[in-house]
PDB file of C-alpha atoms in Angstrom:
ATOM      1  CA  UNK N1037       3.847 -99.099-124.734  1.00 47.00           C
ATOM      2  CA  UNK N1038       3.148 -98.540-121.038  1.00 44.00           C
ATOM      3  CA  UNK N1039       1.052-101.272-119.463  1.00 52.00           C
ATOM      4  CA  UNK N1040      -1.922-100.030-117.485  1.00 52.00           C
ATOM      5  CA  UNK N1041      -2.007-101.109-113.864  1.00 55.00           C
ATOM      6  CA  UNK N1042      -5.154-103.086-113.191  1.00 66.00           C
ATOM      7  CA  UNK N1043      -6.026-101.756-109.735  1.00 57.00           C
ATOM      8  CA  UNK N1044      -8.998-104.068-109.370  1.00 59.00           C
ATOM      9  CA  UNK N1045      -6.850-107.121-110.083  1.00 63.00           C
ATOM     10  CA  UNK N1046      -4.196-105.984-107.605  1.00 55.00           C
ATOM     11  CA  UNK N1047      -6.825-105.518-104.895  1.00 55.00           C
ATOM     12  CA  UNK N1048      -8.273-108.964-105.584  1.00 58.00           C
ATOM     13  CA  UNK N1049      -4.808-110.552-105.382  1.00 61.00           C
ATOM     14  CA  UNK N1050      -4.087-108.736-102.113  1.00 59.00           C
ATOM     15  CA  UNK N1051      -7.376-109.932-100.601  1.00 69.00           C
ATOM     16  CA  UNK N1052      -6.703-113.501-101.735  1.00 69.00           C
ATOM     17  CA  UNK N1053      -3.212-113.388-100.248  1.00 76.00           C
ATOM     18  CA  UNK N1054      -4.581-112.022 -96.956  1.00 85.00           C
ATOM     19  CA  UNK N1055      -7.223-114.761 -96.797  1.00 88.00           C
ATOM     20  CA  UNK N1056      -4.529-117.389 -97.338  1.00 88.00           C
ATOM     21  CA  UNK N1057      -2.383-115.820 -94.607  1.00 90.00           C
ATOM     22  CA  UNK N1058      -5.286-115.711 -92.135  1.00 91.00           C
ATOM     23  CA  UNK N1059      -6.179-119.344 -92.796  1.00 94.00           C
ATOM     24  CA  UNK N1060      -2.525-120.363 -92.445  1.00 94.00           C
ATOM     25  CA  UNK N1061      -2.325-118.712 -89.017  1.00 94.00           C
ATOM     26  CA  UNK N1062      -5.641-120.317 -88.067  1.00 96.00           C
ATOM     27  CA  UNK N1063      -4.173-123.688 -89.013  1.00 96.00           C
ATOM     28  CA  UNK N1064      -1.085-122.980 -86.898  1.00 97.00           C
ATOM     29  CA  UNK N1065      -3.230-122.180 -83.846  1.00 97.00           C
ATOM     30  CA  UNK N1066      -5.177-125.408 -84.323  1.00 97.00           C
ATOM     31  CA  UNK N1067      -1.920-127.330 -84.764  1.00 97.00           C
ATOM     32  CA  UNK N1068      -0.580-125.882 -81.508  1.00 97.00           C
ATOM     33  CA  UNK N1069      -3.876-126.837 -79.817  1.00 98.00           C
ATOM     34  CA  UNK N1070      -3.429-130.432 -81.079  1.00 98.00           C
ATOM     35  CA  UNK N1071      -6.606-130.155 -83.166  1.00 98.00           C
ATOM     36  CA  UNK N1072      -4.933-131.811 -86.102  1.00 98.00           C
ATOM     37  CA  UNK N1073      -7.907-132.639 -88.326  1.00 98.00           C
ATOM     38  CA  UNK N1074      -9.228-129.081 -88.007  1.00 98.00           C
ATOM     39  CA  UNK N1075      -5.738-127.742 -88.742  1.00 98.00           C
ATOM     40  CA  UNK N1076      -5.603-129.751 -91.976  1.00 98.00           C
ATOM     41  CA  UNK N1077      -8.953-128.266 -93.056  1.00 97.00           C
ATOM     42  CA  UNK N1078      -7.577-124.756 -92.433  1.00 96.00           C
ATOM     43  CA  UNK N1079      -4.353-125.491 -94.345  1.00 96.00           C
ATOM     44  CA  UNK N1080      -6.352-126.961 -97.243  1.00 97.00           C
ATOM     45  CA  UNK N1081      -8.361-123.733 -97.431  1.00 94.00           C
ATOM     46  CA  UNK N1082      -5.173-121.651 -97.278  1.00 95.00           C
ATOM     47  CA  UNK N1083      -3.656-123.732-100.081  1.00 95.00           C
ATOM     48  CA  UNK N1084      -6.818-123.293-102.172  1.00 93.00           C
ATOM     49  CA  UNK N1085      -6.199-119.530-102.042  1.00 92.00           C
ATOM     50  CA  UNK N1086      -2.416-119.804-102.368  1.00 93.00           C
ATOM     51  CA  UNK N1087      -1.271-123.151-103.829  1.00 94.00           C
ATOM     52  CA  UNK N1088       2.402-122.094-103.798  1.00 94.00           C
ATOM     53  CA  UNK N1089       2.606-121.665-100.006  1.00 95.00           C
ATOM     54  CA  UNK N1090       5.404-124.062 -99.074  1.00 96.00           C
ATOM     55  CA  UNK N1091       4.886-123.347 -95.366  1.00 97.00           C
ATOM     56  CA  UNK N1092       1.207-124.327 -95.545  1.00 97.00           C
ATOM     57  CA  UNK N1093       2.130-127.608 -97.247  1.00 98.00           C
ATOM     58  CA  UNK N1094       4.806-128.299 -94.592  1.00 98.00           C
ATOM     59  CA  UNK N1095       2.515-127.614 -91.640  1.00 98.00           C
ATOM     60  CA  UNK N1096      -0.266-129.620 -93.289  1.00 98.00           C
ATOM     61  CA  UNK N1097       2.216-132.500 -93.447  1.00 98.00           C
ATOM     62  CA  UNK N1098       3.088-132.071 -89.770  1.00 98.00           C
ATOM     63  CA  UNK N1099      -0.617-132.264 -88.840  1.00 98.00           C
ATOM     64  CA  UNK N1100      -0.988-135.422 -90.950  1.00 98.00           C
ATOM     65  CA  UNK N1101       2.094-136.897 -89.255  1.00 97.00           C
ATOM     66  CA  UNK N1102       0.497-136.269 -85.852  1.00 97.00           C
ATOM     67  CA  UNK N1103      -2.472-138.337 -87.080  1.00 98.00           C
ATOM     68  CA  UNK N1104      -0.076-141.130 -88.171  1.00 97.00           C
ATOM     69  CA  UNK N1105      -0.980-140.491 -91.827  1.00 98.00           C
ATOM     70  CA  UNK N1106       2.625-140.735 -92.945  1.00 98.00           C
ATOM     71  CA  UNK N1107       2.065-141.442 -96.652  1.00 98.00           C
ATOM     72  CA  UNK N1108      -0.225-138.415 -96.992  1.00 98.00           C
ATOM     73  CA  UNK N1109       2.241-136.336 -94.978  1.00 98.00           C
ATOM     74  CA  UNK N1110       5.039-137.380 -97.327  1.00 98.00           C
ATOM     75  CA  UNK N1111       3.018-136.169-100.318  1.00 98.00           C
ATOM     76  CA  UNK N1112       2.485-132.841 -98.552  1.00 98.00           C
ATOM     77  CA  UNK N1113       6.216-132.399 -97.914  1.00 98.00           C
ATOM     78  CA  UNK N1114       6.926-133.279-101.544  1.00 98.00           C
ATOM     79  CA  UNK N1115       4.573-130.500-102.631  1.00 98.00           C
ATOM     80  CA  UNK N1116       6.483-128.056-100.416  1.00 98.00           C
ATOM     81  CA  UNK N1117       9.809-129.190-101.891  1.00 98.00           C
ATOM     82  CA  UNK N1118       8.459-128.833-105.437  1.00 98.00           C
ATOM     83  CA  UNK N1119       7.590-125.213-104.607  1.00 98.00           C
ATOM     84  CA  UNK N1120      10.743-124.356-102.655  1.00 97.00           C
ATOM     85  CA  UNK N1121      13.526-126.933-102.696  1.00 97.00           C
ATOM     86  CA  UNK N1122      15.708-125.106-100.153  1.00 97.00           C
ATOM     87  CA  UNK N1123      13.314-125.431 -97.183  1.00 97.00           C
ATOM     88  CA  UNK N1124      15.226-127.446 -94.596  1.00 98.00           C
ATOM     89  CA  UNK N1125      11.989-128.062 -92.646  1.00 98.00           C
ATOM     90  CA  UNK N1126      10.413-129.759 -95.673  1.00 98.00           C
ATOM     91  CA  UNK N1127      13.363-132.128 -96.093  1.00 99.00           C
ATOM     92  CA  UNK N1128      13.625-132.787 -92.346  1.00 99.00           C
ATOM     93  CA  UNK N1129       9.947-133.640 -92.014  1.00 98.00           C
ATOM     94  CA  UNK N1130      10.124-135.698 -95.205  1.00 98.00           C
ATOM     95  CA  UNK N1131      12.860-137.700 -93.491  1.00 99.00           C
ATOM     96  CA  UNK N1132      10.675-138.193 -90.422  1.00 98.00           C
ATOM     97  CA  UNK N1133       7.756-139.421 -92.550  1.00 98.00           C
ATOM     98  CA  UNK N1134      10.007-141.869 -94.402  1.00 98.00           C
ATOM     99  CA  UNK N1135      11.491-143.118 -91.120  1.00 98.00           C
ATOM    100  CA  UNK N1136       7.963-143.690 -89.783  1.00 98.00           C
ATOM    101  CA  UNK N1137       7.303-145.754 -92.915  1.00 98.00           C
ATOM    102  CA  UNK N1138      10.541-147.677 -92.175  1.00 98.00           C
ATOM    103  CA  UNK N1139      12.146-146.359 -95.374  1.00 98.00           C
ATOM    104  CA  UNK N1140      15.350-145.614 -93.506  1.00 99.00           C
ATOM    105  CA  UNK N1141      17.761-145.258 -96.440  1.00 99.00           C
ATOM    106  CA  UNK N1142      15.463-142.719 -98.106  1.00 99.00           C
ATOM    107  CA  UNK N1143      15.009-140.963 -94.750  1.00 99.00           C
ATOM    108  CA  UNK N1144      18.787-140.553 -94.418  1.00 99.00           C
ATOM    109  CA  UNK N1145      18.947-138.937 -97.860  1.00 99.00           C
ATOM    110  CA  UNK N1146      16.223-136.487 -96.818  1.00 99.00           C
ATOM    111  CA  UNK N1147      18.056-135.646 -93.579  1.00 99.00           C
ATOM    112  CA  UNK N1148      21.225-135.127 -95.626  1.00 99.00           C
ATOM    113  CA  UNK N1149      19.395-132.571 -97.764  1.00 98.00           C
ATOM    114  CA  UNK N1150      18.099-130.769 -94.666  1.00 99.00           C
ATOM    115  CA  UNK N1151      21.616-130.684 -93.204  1.00 99.00           C
ATOM    116  CA  UNK N1152      23.113-129.442 -96.482  1.00 98.00           C
ATOM    117  CA  UNK N1153      20.743-126.465 -96.270  1.00 98.00           C
ATOM    118  CA  UNK N1154      21.139-125.952 -92.504  1.00 98.00           C
ATOM    119  CA  UNK N1155      24.269-127.682 -91.152  1.00 98.00           C
ATOM    120  CA  UNK N1156      23.478-126.856 -87.504  1.00 98.00           C
ATOM    121  CA  UNK N1157      20.039-128.496 -87.616  1.00 98.00           C
ATOM    122  CA  UNK N1158      20.606-130.678 -84.577  1.00 98.00           C
ATOM    123  CA  UNK N1159      17.347-132.637 -84.769  1.00 98.00           C
ATOM    124  CA  UNK N1160      18.223-133.738 -88.318  1.00 99.00           C
ATOM    125  CA  UNK N1161      21.592-135.082 -87.127  1.00 99.00           C
ATOM    126  CA  UNK N1162      19.847-136.926 -84.261  1.00 98.00           C
ATOM    127  CA  UNK N1163      17.148-138.512 -86.426  1.00 99.00           C
ATOM    128  CA  UNK N1164      19.728-139.335 -89.087  1.00 99.00           C
ATOM    129  CA  UNK N1165      21.620-141.249 -86.386  1.00 99.00           C
ATOM    130  CA  UNK N1166      18.480-143.159 -85.422  1.00 98.00           C
ATOM    131  CA  UNK N1167      17.829-144.130 -89.057  1.00 99.00           C
ATOM    132  CA  UNK N1168      21.448-145.262 -89.500  1.00 99.00           C
ATOM    133  CA  UNK N1169      21.156-147.374 -86.337  1.00 98.00           C
ATOM    134  CA  UNK N1170      18.033-149.033 -87.762  1.00 98.00           C
ATOM    135  CA  UNK N1171      20.157-150.050 -90.771  1.00 98.00           C
ATOM    136  CA  UNK N1172      22.906-151.326 -88.418  1.00 98.00           C
ATOM    137  CA  UNK N1173      25.283-148.676 -89.764  1.00 98.00           C
ATOM    138  CA  UNK N1174      26.493-148.073 -86.243  1.00 98.00           C
ATOM    139  CA  UNK N1175      29.714-146.132 -86.854  1.00 98.00           C
ATOM    140  CA  UNK N1176      27.925-143.677 -89.135  1.00 99.00           C
ATOM    141  CA  UNK N1177      25.159-143.337 -86.549  1.00 99.00           C
ATOM    142  CA  UNK N1178      27.672-142.518 -83.814  1.00 99.00           C
ATOM    143  CA  UNK N1179      29.337-139.943 -86.070  1.00 98.00           C
ATOM    144  CA  UNK N1180      25.923-138.365 -86.628  1.00 99.00           C
ATOM    145  CA  UNK N1181      25.312-138.157 -82.875  1.00 98.00           C
ATOM    146  CA  UNK N1182      28.768-136.608 -82.440  1.00 98.00           C
ATOM    147  CA  UNK N1183      27.758-133.871 -84.872  1.00 98.00           C
ATOM    148  CA  UNK N1184      24.583-133.276 -82.853  1.00 98.00           C
ATOM    149  CA  UNK N1185      26.591-133.018 -79.621  1.00 98.00           C
ATOM    150  CA  UNK N1186      28.985-130.527 -81.228  1.00 98.00           C
ATOM    151  CA  UNK N1187      25.999-128.268 -81.956  1.00 98.00           C
ATOM    152  CA  UNK N1188      24.416-128.478 -78.487  1.00 96.00           C
ATOM    153  CA  UNK N1189      25.866-130.890 -75.929  1.00 96.00           C
ATOM    154  CA  UNK N1190      23.073-130.840 -73.333  1.00 95.00           C
ATOM    155  CA  UNK N1191      20.451-132.838 -75.234  1.00 96.00           C
ATOM    156  CA  UNK N1192      19.876-136.029 -73.194  1.00 97.00           C
ATOM    157  CA  UNK N1193      18.282-137.977 -76.048  1.00 97.00           C
ATOM    158  CA  UNK N1194      21.564-137.890 -77.975  1.00 98.00           C
ATOM    159  CA  UNK N1195      23.390-139.701 -75.175  1.00 98.00           C
ATOM    160  CA  UNK N1196      20.505-142.136 -74.761  1.00 98.00           C
ATOM    161  CA  UNK N1197      20.549-142.909 -78.485  1.00 98.00           C
ATOM    162  CA  UNK N1198      24.316-143.349 -78.365  1.00 98.00           C
ATOM    163  CA  UNK N1199      23.864-145.738 -75.429  1.00 98.00           C
ATOM    164  CA  UNK N1200      21.390-147.751 -77.519  1.00 98.00           C
ATOM    165  CA  UNK N1201      23.785-147.867 -80.468  1.00 98.00           C
ATOM    166  CA  UNK N1202      26.640-149.104 -78.271  1.00 98.00           C
ATOM    167  CA  UNK N1203      24.372-151.624 -76.514  1.00 98.00           C
ATOM    168  CA  UNK N1204      23.327-153.101 -79.858  1.00 98.00           C
ATOM    169  CA  UNK N1205      27.035-153.773 -80.479  1.00 98.00           C
ATOM    170  CA  UNK N1206      27.408-155.274 -76.983  1.00 97.00           C
ATOM    171  CA  UNK N1207      29.799-152.481 -75.971  1.00 97.00           C
ATOM    172  CA  UNK N1208      28.737-152.458 -72.337  1.00 96.00           C
ATOM    173  CA  UNK N1209      30.999-149.777 -70.876  1.00 96.00           C
ATOM    174  CA  UNK N1210      30.296-147.257 -73.624  1.00 98.00           C
ATOM    175  CA  UNK N1211      26.573-147.979 -73.402  1.00 97.00           C
ATOM    176  CA  UNK N1212      26.618-147.378 -69.645  1.00 96.00           C
ATOM    177  CA  UNK N1213      28.746-144.209 -69.924  1.00 97.00           C
ATOM    178  CA  UNK N1214      26.284-142.667 -72.366  1.00 98.00           C
ATOM    179  CA  UNK N1215      23.225-143.831 -70.460  1.00 97.00           C
ATOM    180  CA  UNK N1216      24.704-142.216 -67.334  1.00 96.00           C
ATOM    181  CA  UNK N1217      25.108-138.954 -69.265  1.00 97.00           C
ATOM    182  CA  UNK N1218      21.441-139.028 -70.311  1.00 97.00           C
ATOM    183  CA  UNK N1219      20.312-139.805 -66.756  1.00 96.00           C
ATOM    184  CA  UNK N1220      22.487-137.018 -65.361  1.00 96.00           C
ATOM    185  CA  UNK N1221      20.741-134.506 -67.631  1.00 96.00           C
ATOM    186  CA  UNK N1222      17.204-135.817 -66.946  1.00 95.00           C
ATOM    187  CA  UNK N1223      17.071-138.026 -63.832  1.00 91.00           C
ATOM    188  CA  UNK N1224      14.350-140.669 -63.800  1.00 92.00           C
ATOM    189  CA  UNK N1225      13.139-140.616 -67.392  1.00 95.00           C
ATOM    190  CA  UNK N1226      15.944-142.563 -69.023  1.00 96.00           C
ATOM    191  CA  UNK N1227      16.200-145.231 -66.321  1.00 93.00           C
ATOM    192  CA  UNK N1228      12.554-146.044 -67.020  1.00 94.00           C
ATOM    193  CA  UNK N1229      13.053-146.112 -70.789  1.00 95.00           C
ATOM    194  CA  UNK N1230      16.127-148.324 -70.539  1.00 96.00           C
ATOM    195  CA  UNK N1231      14.308-150.881 -68.378  1.00 94.00           C
ATOM    196  CA  UNK N1232      12.135-152.022 -71.283  1.00 95.00           C
ATOM    197  CA  UNK N1233      14.045-150.812 -74.365  1.00 96.00           C
ATOM    198  CA  UNK N1234      14.910-153.885 -76.497  1.00 97.00           C
ATOM    199  CA  UNK N1235      18.072-152.139 -77.732  1.00 97.00           C
ATOM    200  CA  UNK N1236      19.652-152.951 -74.356  1.00 95.00           C
ATOM    201  CA  UNK N1237      18.976-156.696 -74.625  1.00 96.00           C
ATOM    202  CA  UNK N1238      22.665-157.626 -75.020  1.00 96.00           C
ATOM    203  CA  UNK N1239      23.767-155.671 -71.933  1.00 95.00           C
ATOM    204  CA  UNK N1240      20.711-156.147 -69.731  1.00 94.00           C
ATOM    205  CA  UNK N1241      22.230-158.930 -67.619  1.00 94.00           C
ATOM    206  CA  UNK N1242      25.326-156.872 -66.764  1.00 94.00           C
ATOM    207  CA  UNK N1243      25.274-155.918 -63.074  1.00 94.00           C
ATOM    208  CA  UNK N1244      26.484-152.377 -63.811  1.00 94.00           C
ATOM    209  CA  UNK N1245      23.555-151.848 -66.142  1.00 93.00           C
ATOM    210  CA  UNK N1246      21.089-153.289 -63.644  1.00 93.00           C
ATOM    211  CA  UNK N1247      22.433-151.031 -60.902  1.00 93.00           C
ATOM    212  CA  UNK N1248      22.130-147.976 -63.138  1.00 93.00           C
ATOM    213  CA  UNK N1249      18.462-148.516 -64.007  1.00 91.00           C
ATOM    214  CA  UNK N1250      17.296-149.142 -60.427  1.00 87.00           C
TER     215      UNK N1250
END
């Protein structure tokens, strides 16, 4: 038996979908304007119309992260993953939320999932390296930074993070070599950061280091 097409229902669904889309874009504009609380309100409204919008859940989580509401952000990313488990952005941002909560081992697992979906996701390799450094898994951290460099070698923060990882191991020459690379890419910024960064405590008294950060 041929099913009748319910035109009225189709029109209602189309209108609902359009409302959700409009609210999602409104939320994105507010997010870009750094109006994070207002963005969350817009995303909540979009989700009310379309609860299975993984992108709305992700961007809602990003807005919550900007407000330092990491536990709520984590729940938002988990909702996105429950809807669409192959969204690298959901896993990546989940990793960031976990890292902010100092759950570094769990953060690494989330970054691993993001990388499995999108192997050239450089920011996931970088943040994975930071989390590994926090756990004093220095060799794994350096390998993660090497992967990031292989994707795009002109990111100064990779070399700065490598310098930190070497400095924590009291490997002065390697720390200085990488800090020089960061400074070469962005003069000024990384000298200032290194002056007060506690990661450089073990190498701070070295004259070569002192000369570099002047």
